[in-house]
Amino acid sequence: MPIPEDVTGDEIDSDVRQELQSLPKSLAEDVAKNLVMVARLIDEDPEGAYGYSRVALRLASRVAAVREAAGFAAYASQKYGEALAEFRAARRMTGTVELWPVMADCERGLGRPEKALDMAGAPEVHKLDKAGQVEMRLVAAGARRDMGQLDAAIVTLQSPELASNSVQPWTARLRYAYADALLAAGREREAREWFAKAVEADRDGSTDASDRLAELDGVEFVDALAEDAADASGETAESGEADRSGESDGGSAEDRDED
């Protein structure tokens, strides 16, 4: 796959660069460039990112960072079985538990919420950092919802992290998930309160909490560009009707005067 000229491979994290040092220099550079493309495209073009991840995987399948990148690219493309296999491979290589929550979410994607819940109760969870534990809680709540257990999902999300007034990287998503679960359970007033709290914490726009809050408040957004186009179309139609009206009256005013 083509690599843009502005991609050098130096953009990758130092930890990944260090892993690639086990490869011949030219090969390491090629792998690095493909990993940069994965990171660049994964949000906007998951399938494109997946394509570059496959190239990197073909070049260096024994590098943990490559397996992890391939896993996330497959996950973003909703290829959950493939993602889970790559995450498991990366975990075997590194021995860490950081990927445990996303592995559990892959189980959800494969239609196995019970397996995700089993993973949420596994000893590995206690080895996760705070961010990982919150992520695991979000996955577990999602699994409960998959199984139709709305009340259990709500209880799962109730935690010191949810009650805290401090804003952490996970705060907006946690509050959003709680609000969404409340709304699904028909508790609209509480849901509105928590969507508002999610908006307060969502400093980088990672959720659509503001839109959800507006919907609950009955606010309708109008696309200004679409409105302008409609107005222009209306004016054109009125002009055409006026022209046709003149024609049906027997021509112009001057023609009628001559008659």
Tab-separated table of C-alpha atoms in Angstrom:
chain	number	residue	atom	x	y	z
A	1	MET	CA	0.000	0.000	0.000
A	2	PRO	CA	1.285	3.512	-0.817
A	3	ILE	CA	2.913	5.555	1.938
A	4	PRO	CA	2.613	9.371	1.712
A	5	GLU	CA	5.919	11.199	1.322
A	6	ASP	CA	5.440	13.094	4.587
A	7	VAL	CA	5.464	9.838	6.592
A	8	THR	CA	8.987	9.012	7.765
A	9	GLY	CA	8.315	6.439	10.486
A	10	ASP	CA	9.896	8.666	13.112
A	11	GLU	CA	6.395	9.642	14.248
A	12	ILE	CA	5.909	6.420	16.223
A	13	ASP	CA	6.278	6.271	20.005
A	14	SER	CA	9.727	5.677	21.431
A	15	ASP	CA	8.608	2.394	23.036
A	16	VAL	CA	7.493	1.040	19.659
A	17	ARG	CA	10.669	2.293	18.004
A	18	GLN	CA	12.678	0.404	20.604
A	19	GLU	CA	10.762	-2.810	19.843
A	20	LEU	CA	11.504	-2.417	16.154
A	21	GLN	CA	15.235	-2.270	16.817
A	22	SER	CA	15.238	-6.050	16.766
A	23	LEU	CA	14.614	-5.837	12.995
A	24	PRO	CA	17.032	-4.919	10.204
A	25	LYS	CA	17.091	-1.132	9.772
A	26	SER	CA	15.344	-0.947	6.395
A	27	LEU	CA	12.667	-3.410	7.516
A	28	ALA	CA	12.148	-1.508	10.760
A	29	GLU	CA	11.618	1.700	8.762
A	30	ASP	CA	9.017	0.057	6.536
A	31	VAL	CA	7.161	-1.383	9.503
A	32	ALA	CA	7.260	1.960	11.317
A	33	LYS	CA	5.761	3.782	8.339
A	34	ASN	CA	2.898	1.320	8.122
A	35	LEU	CA	2.250	1.649	11.850
A	36	VAL	CA	2.133	5.429	11.446
A	37	MET	CA	-0.509	4.994	8.752
A	38	VAL	CA	-2.532	2.732	11.045
A	39	ALA	CA	-2.537	5.408	13.743
A	40	ARG	CA	-3.327	8.130	11.227
A	41	LEU	CA	-6.323	6.381	9.664
A	42	ILE	CA	-7.850	4.290	12.428
A	43	ASP	CA	-10.492	6.842	13.452
A	44	GLU	CA	-11.486	8.224	10.053
A	45	ASP	CA	-10.808	5.227	7.802
A	46	PRO	CA	-10.734	1.976	9.813
A	47	GLU	CA	-10.604	-0.215	6.720
A	48	GLY	CA	-7.620	1.738	5.409
A	49	ALA	CA	-5.896	1.378	8.770
A	50	TYR	CA	-6.645	-2.335	8.688
A	51	GLY	CA	-4.954	-2.636	5.293
A	52	TYR	CA	-1.753	-1.008	6.538
A	53	SER	CA	-1.825	-3.149	9.681
A	54	ARG	CA	-1.867	-6.276	7.534
A	55	VAL	CA	1.226	-5.077	5.710
A	56	ALA	CA	3.017	-4.435	9.012
A	57	LEU	CA	1.901	-7.830	10.268
A	58	ARG	CA	3.261	-9.554	7.181
A	59	LEU	CA	6.602	-7.820	7.690
A	60	ALA	CA	7.013	-8.266	11.449
A	61	SER	CA	4.507	-10.638	13.031
A	62	ARG	CA	6.849	-11.372	15.940
A	63	VAL	CA	6.816	-7.793	17.230
A	64	ALA	CA	4.242	-7.265	19.978
A	65	ALA	CA	3.523	-3.659	18.988
A	66	VAL	CA	2.668	-4.816	15.480
A	67	ARG	CA	0.272	-7.480	16.768
A	68	GLU	CA	-1.349	-4.905	19.045
A	69	ALA	CA	-1.741	-2.387	16.217
A	70	ALA	CA	-3.232	-5.100	14.010
A	71	GLY	CA	-5.635	-5.924	16.818
A	72	PHE	CA	-6.850	-2.367	17.193
A	73	ALA	CA	-7.223	-1.947	13.432
A	74	ALA	CA	-9.300	-5.129	13.241
A	75	TYR	CA	-11.312	-3.999	16.288
A	76	ALA	CA	-12.045	-0.623	14.672
A	77	SER	CA	-13.197	-2.485	11.551
A	78	GLN	CA	-15.486	-4.685	13.692
A	79	LYS	CA	-13.495	-7.818	12.866
A	80	TYR	CA	-13.737	-8.942	16.463
A	81	GLY	CA	-12.529	-12.526	16.083
A	82	GLU	CA	-9.399	-11.383	14.303
A	83	ALA	CA	-8.858	-8.571	16.799
A	84	LEU	CA	-9.142	-10.962	19.723
A	85	ALA	CA	-6.569	-13.304	18.192
A	86	GLU	CA	-4.093	-10.445	17.706
A	87	PHE	CA	-4.621	-9.105	21.215
A	88	ARG	CA	-4.052	-12.559	22.663
A	89	ALA	CA	-0.832	-12.880	20.676
A	90	ALA	CA	0.381	-9.471	21.884
A	91	ARG	CA	-0.465	-10.390	25.463
A	92	ARG	CA	1.490	-13.649	25.219
A	93	MET	CA	4.500	-11.715	23.955
A	94	THR	CA	4.418	-8.997	26.614
A	95	GLY	CA	2.858	-10.755	29.593
A	96	THR	CA	0.888	-7.606	30.465
A	97	VAL	CA	-2.847	-7.267	31.169
A	98	GLU	CA	-3.404	-3.867	29.573
A	99	LEU	CA	-5.425	-5.351	26.703
A	100	TRP	CA	-7.780	-7.284	28.983
A	101	PRO	CA	-10.742	-4.841	28.729
A	102	VAL	CA	-10.643	-4.578	24.936
A	103	MET	CA	-10.304	-8.357	24.707
A	104	ALA	CA	-13.465	-8.643	26.789
A	105	ASP	CA	-15.193	-6.161	24.518
A	106	CYS	CA	-14.244	-8.335	21.542
A	107	GLU	CA	-16.139	-11.144	23.265
A	108	ARG	CA	-19.162	-8.843	23.342
A	109	GLY	CA	-18.683	-8.100	19.659
A	110	LEU	CA	-18.687	-11.845	18.975
A	111	GLY	CA	-22.028	-12.176	20.760
A	112	ARG	CA	-20.592	-13.682	23.933
A	113	PRO	CA	-21.482	-11.201	26.732
A	114	GLU	CA	-21.324	-13.969	29.331
A	115	LYS	CA	-17.659	-14.494	28.482
A	116	ALA	CA	-17.040	-10.754	28.822
A	117	LEU	CA	-18.591	-10.850	32.302
A	118	ASP	CA	-16.396	-13.800	33.250
A	119	MET	CA	-13.373	-11.745	32.228
A	120	ALA	CA	-14.656	-8.792	34.283
A	121	GLY	CA	-14.454	-10.998	37.374
A	122	ALA	CA	-11.055	-12.510	36.601
A	123	PRO	CA	-7.916	-11.863	38.710
A	124	GLU	CA	-6.358	-9.972	35.795
A	125	VAL	CA	-8.693	-7.037	36.473
A	126	HIS	CA	-6.989	-6.337	39.813
A	127	LYS	CA	-3.704	-5.890	37.950
A	128	LEU	CA	-5.101	-3.122	35.744
A	129	ASP	CA	-4.427	0.531	36.466
A	130	LYS	CA	-7.332	2.821	37.322
A	131	ALA	CA	-8.067	3.662	33.684
A	132	GLY	CA	-8.104	-0.034	32.797
A	133	GLN	CA	-10.441	-0.862	35.682
A	134	VAL	CA	-12.879	1.850	34.597
A	135	GLU	CA	-12.714	0.525	31.033
A	136	MET	CA	-13.454	-2.961	32.328
A	137	ARG	CA	-16.450	-1.613	34.231
A	138	LEU	CA	-17.764	-0.016	31.027
A	139	VAL	CA	-17.384	-3.304	29.166
A	140	ALA	CA	-19.132	-5.231	31.944
A	141	ALA	CA	-22.030	-2.774	31.941
A	142	GLY	CA	-22.274	-3.123	28.181
A	143	ALA	CA	-22.391	-6.904	28.546
A	144	ARG	CA	-25.216	-6.588	31.058
A	145	ARG	CA	-27.140	-4.462	28.573
A	146	ASP	CA	-26.465	-7.008	25.826
A	147	MET	CA	-28.195	-9.540	28.053
A	148	GLY	CA	-31.151	-7.222	28.726
A	149	GLN	CA	-30.123	-6.596	32.334
A	150	LEU	CA	-30.563	-2.820	32.441
A	151	ASP	CA	-30.773	-2.473	36.200
A	152	ALA	CA	-27.620	-4.549	36.639
A	153	ALA	CA	-25.849	-2.378	34.052
A	154	ILE	CA	-26.764	0.739	36.013
A	155	VAL	CA	-25.499	-0.771	39.268
A	156	THR	CA	-22.275	-1.894	37.558
A	157	LEU	CA	-21.503	1.695	36.558
A	158	GLN	CA	-22.126	3.085	40.050
A	159	SER	CA	-18.645	3.508	41.472
A	160	PRO	CA	-16.363	5.967	43.265
A	161	GLU	CA	-15.081	7.074	39.842
A	162	LEU	CA	-18.618	7.949	38.749
A	163	ALA	CA	-19.350	9.834	41.984
A	164	SER	CA	-16.072	11.760	41.932
A	165	ASN	CA	-16.149	15.448	41.018
A	166	SER	CA	-12.633	15.348	39.599
A	167	VAL	CA	-12.358	15.079	35.820
A	168	GLN	CA	-10.173	12.261	34.552
A	169	PRO	CA	-9.648	10.986	30.982
A	170	TRP	CA	-12.408	8.409	31.502
A	171	THR	CA	-14.926	10.653	33.298
A	172	ALA	CA	-16.963	11.796	30.286
A	173	ARG	CA	-17.376	8.292	28.878
A	174	LEU	CA	-18.306	6.843	32.269
A	175	ARG	CA	-20.933	9.515	32.907
A	176	TYR	CA	-22.233	9.146	29.355
A	177	ALA	CA	-22.614	5.372	29.696
A	178	TYR	CA	-24.456	5.837	32.992
A	179	ALA	CA	-26.796	8.436	31.477
A	180	ASP	CA	-27.474	6.208	28.474
A	181	ALA	CA	-28.284	3.237	30.706
A	182	LEU	CA	-30.643	5.367	32.807
A	183	LEU	CA	-32.407	6.573	29.685
A	184	ALA	CA	-32.771	3.015	28.384
A	185	ALA	CA	-34.377	2.129	31.734
A	186	GLY	CA	-36.887	4.971	31.348
A	187	ARG	CA	-35.335	7.179	34.021
A	188	GLU	CA	-35.289	10.287	31.837
A	189	ARG	CA	-34.884	12.948	34.529
A	190	GLU	CA	-31.811	11.251	35.982
A	191	ALA	CA	-30.473	10.581	32.488
A	192	ARG	CA	-30.682	14.286	31.650
A	193	GLU	CA	-28.736	15.140	34.804
A	194	TRP	CA	-25.938	12.728	33.921
A	195	PHE	CA	-25.776	13.732	30.260
A	196	ALA	CA	-25.273	17.291	31.544
A	197	LYS	CA	-22.473	16.072	33.809
A	198	ALA	CA	-20.923	14.227	30.869
A	199	VAL	CA	-20.955	17.459	28.842
A	200	GLU	CA	-19.105	19.226	31.659
A	201	ALA	CA	-16.352	16.595	31.597
A	202	ASP	CA	-16.174	16.136	27.822
A	203	ARG	CA	-13.480	18.693	27.048
A	204	ASP	CA	-12.347	17.128	23.792
A	205	GLY	CA	-15.728	16.162	22.345
A	206	SER	CA	-15.182	12.430	22.681
A	207	THR	CA	-18.918	11.801	23.145
A	208	ASP	CA	-22.131	13.217	21.686
A	209	ALA	CA	-23.441	14.032	25.157
A	210	SER	CA	-24.349	17.601	24.170
A	211	ASP	CA	-26.527	16.336	21.321
A	212	ARG	CA	-28.224	13.782	23.563
A	213	LEU	CA	-28.893	16.473	26.156
A	214	ALA	CA	-30.378	18.749	23.512
A	215	GLU	CA	-32.653	15.947	22.321
A	216	LEU	CA	-33.964	15.445	25.839
A	217	ASP	CA	-34.607	19.189	26.084
A	218	GLY	CA	-36.507	19.146	22.790
A	219	VAL	CA	-33.981	21.279	20.934
A	220	GLU	CA	-33.864	20.737	17.171
A	221	PHE	CA	-30.724	21.610	15.246
A	222	VAL	CA	-31.117	23.135	11.788
A	223	ASP	CA	-28.483	22.643	9.131
A	224	ALA	CA	-27.817	26.193	7.941
A	225	LEU	CA	-26.392	25.032	4.611
A	226	ALA	CA	-29.390	22.808	3.931
A	227	GLU	CA	-31.731	25.660	4.910
A	228	ASP	CA	-29.991	28.070	2.514
A	229	ALA	CA	-30.216	25.509	-0.271
A	230	ALA	CA	-33.917	25.027	0.402
A	231	ASP	CA	-34.485	28.787	0.331
A	232	ALA	CA	-32.628	29.082	-2.960
A	233	SER	CA	-34.638	26.208	-4.387
A	234	GLY	CA	-37.848	27.875	-3.242
A	235	GLU	CA	-36.886	31.167	-4.863
A	236	THR	CA	-36.093	29.379	-8.116
A	237	ALA	CA	-39.438	27.603	-8.020
A	238	GLU	CA	-41.302	30.873	-7.363
A	239	SER	CA	-39.475	32.536	-10.235
A	240	GLY	CA	-40.415	29.677	-12.543
A	241	GLU	CA	-44.049	29.860	-11.461
A	242	ALA	CA	-44.082	33.588	-12.124
A	243	ASP	CA	-42.704	33.038	-15.624
A	244	ARG	CA	-45.288	30.378	-16.345
A	245	SER	CA	-47.997	32.627	-14.993
A	246	GLY	CA	-46.967	35.377	-17.404
A	247	GLU	CA	-47.067	32.946	-20.281
A	248	SER	CA	-50.533	31.696	-19.391
A	249	ASP	CA	-51.874	35.245	-19.346
A	250	GLY	CA	-51.095	35.651	-23.020
A	251	GLY	CA	-47.546	37.007	-22.950
A	252	SER	CA	-45.964	40.232	-21.681
A	253	ALA	CA	-47.677	43.483	-20.734
A	254	GLU	CA	-46.320	45.058	-23.899
A	255	ASP	CA	-47.949	42.360	-26.027
A	256	ARG	CA	-51.293	42.998	-24.371
A	257	ASP	CA	-51.023	46.737	-24.964
A	258	GLU	CA	-50.365	46.116	-28.652
A	259	ASP	CA	-53.539	44.047	-28.802
